[in-house]
PDB file of C-alpha atoms in Angstrom:
ATOM      1  CA  MET A   1     -45.171  -6.815 -24.396  1.00  0.00           C
ATOM      2  CA  SER A   2     -45.689  -8.897 -21.228  1.00  0.00           C
ATOM      3  CA  SER A   3     -44.292  -7.924 -18.072  1.00  0.00           C
ATOM      4  CA  THR A   4     -42.119 -11.356 -18.338  1.00  0.00           C
ATOM      5  CA  LEU A   5     -40.456 -10.452 -21.426  1.00  0.00           C
ATOM      6  CA  LEU A   6     -39.667  -7.525 -20.399  1.00  0.00           C
ATOM      7  CA  LEU A   7     -38.080  -8.920 -17.335  1.00  0.00           C
ATOM      8  CA  TRP A   8     -35.739 -11.092 -19.198  1.00  0.00           C
ATOM      9  CA  ILE A   9     -34.613  -7.877 -21.469  1.00  0.00           C
ATOM     10  CA  VAL A  10     -33.802  -6.253 -18.539  1.00  0.00           C
ATOM     11  CA  LEU A  11     -31.791  -9.394 -16.793  1.00  0.00           C
ATOM     12  CA  ALA A  12     -30.108  -9.782 -20.307  1.00  0.00           C
ATOM     13  CA  LEU A  13     -28.927  -6.418 -20.895  1.00  0.00           C
ATOM     14  CA  MET A  14     -27.769  -6.481 -16.592  1.00  0.00           C
ATOM     15  CA  PHE A  15     -25.616  -9.406 -17.680  1.00  0.00           C
ATOM     16  CA  LEU A  16     -24.070  -7.834 -20.935  1.00  0.00           C
ATOM     17  CA  ALA A  17     -23.262  -4.704 -18.836  1.00  0.00           C
ATOM     18  CA  GLN A  18     -21.766  -6.821 -16.415  1.00  0.00           C
ATOM     19  CA  THR A  19     -19.594  -9.234 -19.173  1.00  0.00           C
ATOM     20  CA  PRO A  20     -16.045  -7.593 -19.323  1.00  0.00           C
ATOM     21  CA  GLN A  21     -15.379  -6.751 -23.380  1.00  0.00           C
ATOM     22  CA  ARG A  22     -13.471  -8.192 -25.569  1.00  0.00           C
ATOM     23  CA  CYS A  23     -11.056  -6.575 -28.363  1.00  0.00           C
ATOM     24  CA  GLY A  24     -10.149  -9.090 -31.159  1.00  0.00           C
ATOM     25  CA  GLY A  25     -10.471 -11.846 -28.742  1.00  0.00           C
ATOM     26  CA  GLN A  26      -8.710 -10.881 -25.943  1.00  0.00           C
ATOM     27  CA  LEU A  27     -10.303  -9.009 -22.477  1.00  0.00           C
ATOM     28  CA  GLU A  28     -10.163  -5.206 -22.740  1.00  0.00           C
ATOM     29  CA  GLU A  29      -7.408  -4.003 -20.449  1.00  0.00           C
ATOM     30  CA  GLU A  30      -8.793  -1.458 -17.341  1.00  0.00           C
ATOM     31  CA  TRP A  31      -7.401   0.408 -15.109  1.00  0.00           C
ATOM     32  CA  CYS A  32      -8.799   2.635 -12.254  1.00  0.00           C
ATOM     33  CA  ILE A  33      -7.941   6.248 -11.824  1.00  0.00           C
ATOM     34  CA  ALA A  34      -9.475   9.113  -9.857  1.00  0.00           C
ATOM     35  CA  ASP A  35     -12.101  11.152 -10.963  1.00  0.00           C
ATOM     36  CA  GLU A  36     -10.514  14.672 -11.224  1.00  0.00           C
ATOM     37  CA  GLN A  37     -13.936  16.216 -10.740  1.00  0.00           C
ATOM     38  CA  THR A  38     -13.667  14.725  -6.691  1.00  0.00           C
ATOM     39  CA  PRO A  39     -12.914  17.365  -4.611  1.00  0.00           C
ATOM     40  CA  ASP A  40      -9.472  17.493  -2.794  1.00  0.00           C
ATOM     41  CA  GLU A  41     -10.680  16.347   0.391  1.00  0.00           C
ATOM     42  CA  GLU A  42     -12.382  13.491  -0.819  1.00  0.00           C
ATOM     43  CA  LEU A  43      -9.664  12.289  -3.025  1.00  0.00           C
ATOM     44  CA  GLN A  44      -7.501  12.494  -0.375  1.00  0.00           C
ATOM     45  CA  MET A  45      -9.631  10.651   2.218  1.00  0.00           C
ATOM     46  CA  ALA A  46      -9.498   7.480  -0.341  1.00  0.00           C
ATOM     47  CA  LEU A  47      -6.054   7.909  -1.019  1.00  0.00           C
ATOM     48  CA  ASN A  48      -5.197   7.203   2.709  1.00  0.00           C
ATOM     49  CA  TRP A  49      -8.022   4.608   2.753  1.00  0.00           C
ATOM     50  CA  ALA A  50      -6.303   2.616  -0.129  1.00  0.00           C
ATOM     51  CA  CYS A  51      -2.836   3.386   1.219  1.00  0.00           C
ATOM     52  CA  GLN A  52      -3.648   2.163   4.977  1.00  0.00           C
ATOM     53  CA  VAL A  53      -6.527   0.288   5.097  1.00  0.00           C
ATOM     54  CA  GLY A  54      -7.193  -1.289   1.386  1.00  0.00           C
ATOM     55  CA  GLY A  55      -3.650  -2.579   1.019  1.00  0.00           C
ATOM     56  CA  ALA A  56      -2.399  -0.546  -2.146  1.00  0.00           C
ATOM     57  CA  ASP A  57       1.083  -0.938  -2.533  1.00  0.00           C
ATOM     58  CA  CYS A  58       1.721   2.917  -2.291  1.00  0.00           C
ATOM     59  CA  SER A  59       5.656   2.634  -2.061  1.00  0.00           C
ATOM     60  CA  LYS A  60       5.954   3.952  -5.554  1.00  0.00           C
ATOM     61  CA  ILE A  61       4.348   7.392  -5.205  1.00  0.00           C
ATOM     62  CA  GLN A  62       6.891   8.441  -2.420  1.00  0.00           C
ATOM     63  CA  GLU A  63       9.573  10.934  -2.987  1.00  0.00           C
ATOM     64  CA  ASN A  64      12.302   9.788  -5.110  1.00  0.00           C
ATOM     65  CA  GLN A  65      10.484   6.411  -6.379  1.00  0.00           C
ATOM     66  CA  ALA A  66       9.284   6.158 -10.259  1.00  0.00           C
ATOM     67  CA  CYS A  67       5.611   7.327  -9.855  1.00  0.00           C
ATOM     68  CA  TYR A  68       6.417  10.274  -7.150  1.00  0.00           C
ATOM     69  CA  LEU A  69       5.885  12.496 -10.292  1.00  0.00           C
ATOM     70  CA  PRO A  70       3.854  14.449 -11.193  1.00  0.00           C
ATOM     71  CA  ASN A  71       3.874  15.139  -7.321  1.00  0.00           C
ATOM     72  CA  THR A  72      -0.194  15.847  -7.429  1.00  0.00           C
ATOM     73  CA  LEU A  73      -2.825  14.502  -5.134  1.00  0.00           C
ATOM     74  CA  GLN A  74      -4.625  13.247  -8.673  1.00  0.00           C
ATOM     75  CA  HIS A  75      -1.931  11.233  -9.819  1.00  0.00           C
ATOM     76  CA  HIS A  76      -0.859   9.739  -6.642  1.00  0.00           C
ATOM     77  CA  ALA A  77      -4.391   8.937  -5.675  1.00  0.00           C
ATOM     78  CA  SER A  78      -4.641   7.149  -9.410  1.00  0.00           C
ATOM     79  CA  TYR A  79      -1.895   4.945  -8.831  1.00  0.00           C
ATOM     80  CA  ALA A  80      -2.818   3.970  -5.413  1.00  0.00           C
ATOM     81  CA  PHE A  81      -6.257   3.272  -6.646  1.00  0.00           C
ATOM     82  CA  ASN A  82      -5.213   1.230  -9.424  1.00  0.00           C
ATOM     83  CA  ASN A  83      -2.622  -0.696  -7.455  1.00  0.00           C
ATOM     84  CA  TYR A  84      -5.411  -1.929  -4.910  1.00  0.00           C
ATOM     85  CA  TYR A  85      -8.004  -2.573  -8.149  1.00  0.00           C
ATOM     86  CA  GLN A  86      -5.875  -4.566  -9.778  1.00  0.00           C
ATOM     87  CA  LYS A  87      -4.901  -7.062  -7.045  1.00  0.00           C
ATOM     88  CA  LEU A  88      -8.210  -7.478  -5.539  1.00  0.00           C
ATOM     89  CA  LYS A  89     -10.344  -7.418  -8.848  1.00  0.00           C
ATOM     90  CA  GLN A  90     -10.390 -10.699  -8.875  1.00  0.00           C
ATOM     91  CA  GLN A  91     -11.775 -11.154  -5.183  1.00  0.00           C
ATOM     92  CA  GLY A  92     -14.458  -8.732  -5.602  1.00  0.00           C
ATOM     93  CA  GLY A  93     -12.256  -5.317  -5.194  1.00  0.00           C
ATOM     94  CA  THR A  94     -13.974  -2.533  -6.643  1.00  0.00           C
ATOM     95  CA  CYS A  95     -12.593   0.838  -8.488  1.00  0.00           C
ATOM     96  CA  TYR A  96     -15.427   3.239  -6.474  1.00  0.00           C
ATOM     97  CA  PHE A  97     -13.653   4.529  -3.361  1.00  0.00           C
ATOM     98  CA  ASN A  98     -16.761   6.504  -2.480  1.00  0.00           C
ATOM     99  CA  ALA A  99     -17.356   7.865  -6.251  1.00  0.00           C
ATOM    100  CA  ALA A 100     -13.865   9.128  -6.164  1.00  0.00           C
ATOM    101  CA  ALA A 101     -12.392   6.690  -9.470  1.00  0.00           C
ATOM    102  CA  PHE A 102     -13.614   5.130 -12.518  1.00  0.00           C
ATOM    103  CA  VAL A 103     -12.172   2.331 -14.732  1.00  0.00           C
ATOM    104  CA  THR A 104     -10.986   3.237 -18.154  1.00  0.00           C
ATOM    105  CA  ALA A 105      -9.342   1.606 -20.904  1.00  0.00           C
ATOM    106  CA  LEU A 106      -6.722   4.138 -21.849  1.00  0.00           C
ATOM    107  CA  ASP A 107      -3.118   3.066 -19.659  1.00  0.00           C
ATOM    108  CA  PRO A 108      -2.223   6.074 -17.323  1.00  0.00           C
ATOM    109  CA  SER A 109       1.489   4.823 -16.989  1.00  0.00           C
ATOM    110  CA  HIS A 110       3.792   7.564 -18.310  1.00  0.00           C
ATOM    111  CA  ASN A 111       8.059   7.442 -18.595  1.00  0.00           C
ATOM    112  CA  SER A 112       9.034   5.190 -15.844  1.00  0.00           C
ATOM    113  CA  CYS A 113       5.903   5.258 -13.902  1.00  0.00           C
ATOM    114  CA  LYS A 114       4.106   1.861 -15.135  1.00  0.00           C
ATOM    115  CA  PHE A 115       0.432   1.422 -13.621  1.00  0.00           C
ATOM    116  CA  GLU A 116      -0.051  -2.344 -13.225  1.00  0.00           C
ATOM    117  CA  TYR A 117      -2.423  -3.910 -15.270  1.00  0.00           C
ATOM    118  CA  LEU A 118      -3.340  -8.055 -14.070  1.00  0.00           C
ATOM    119  CA  PRO A 119      -5.877  -9.697 -16.263  1.00  0.00           C
TER     120      PRO A 119
END
């Protein structure tokens, strides 16, 4: 196999990997959530960044608000990461948070806490 052909195959695969997946002709919905394997200290730093510097709206994870419970670092970080990601993904915002988060197709919303999804 020539190196030119191999290069084209690699480029095509990279393009396909970056293309949003479609389900029934529609884009698959995606949410950004915290990785449960991330140490608490790193997760807390990423949460602080998302809420203070990144521009995530963290008001719903404050006490007595719709997404305060469960009152865990994992849950609060997931809400903040997703809020940031949904607001900024069209402008190049990612769901990375120094490897503390990942994208999922499973809606993390529960009870009265709705995790936003924006196409």
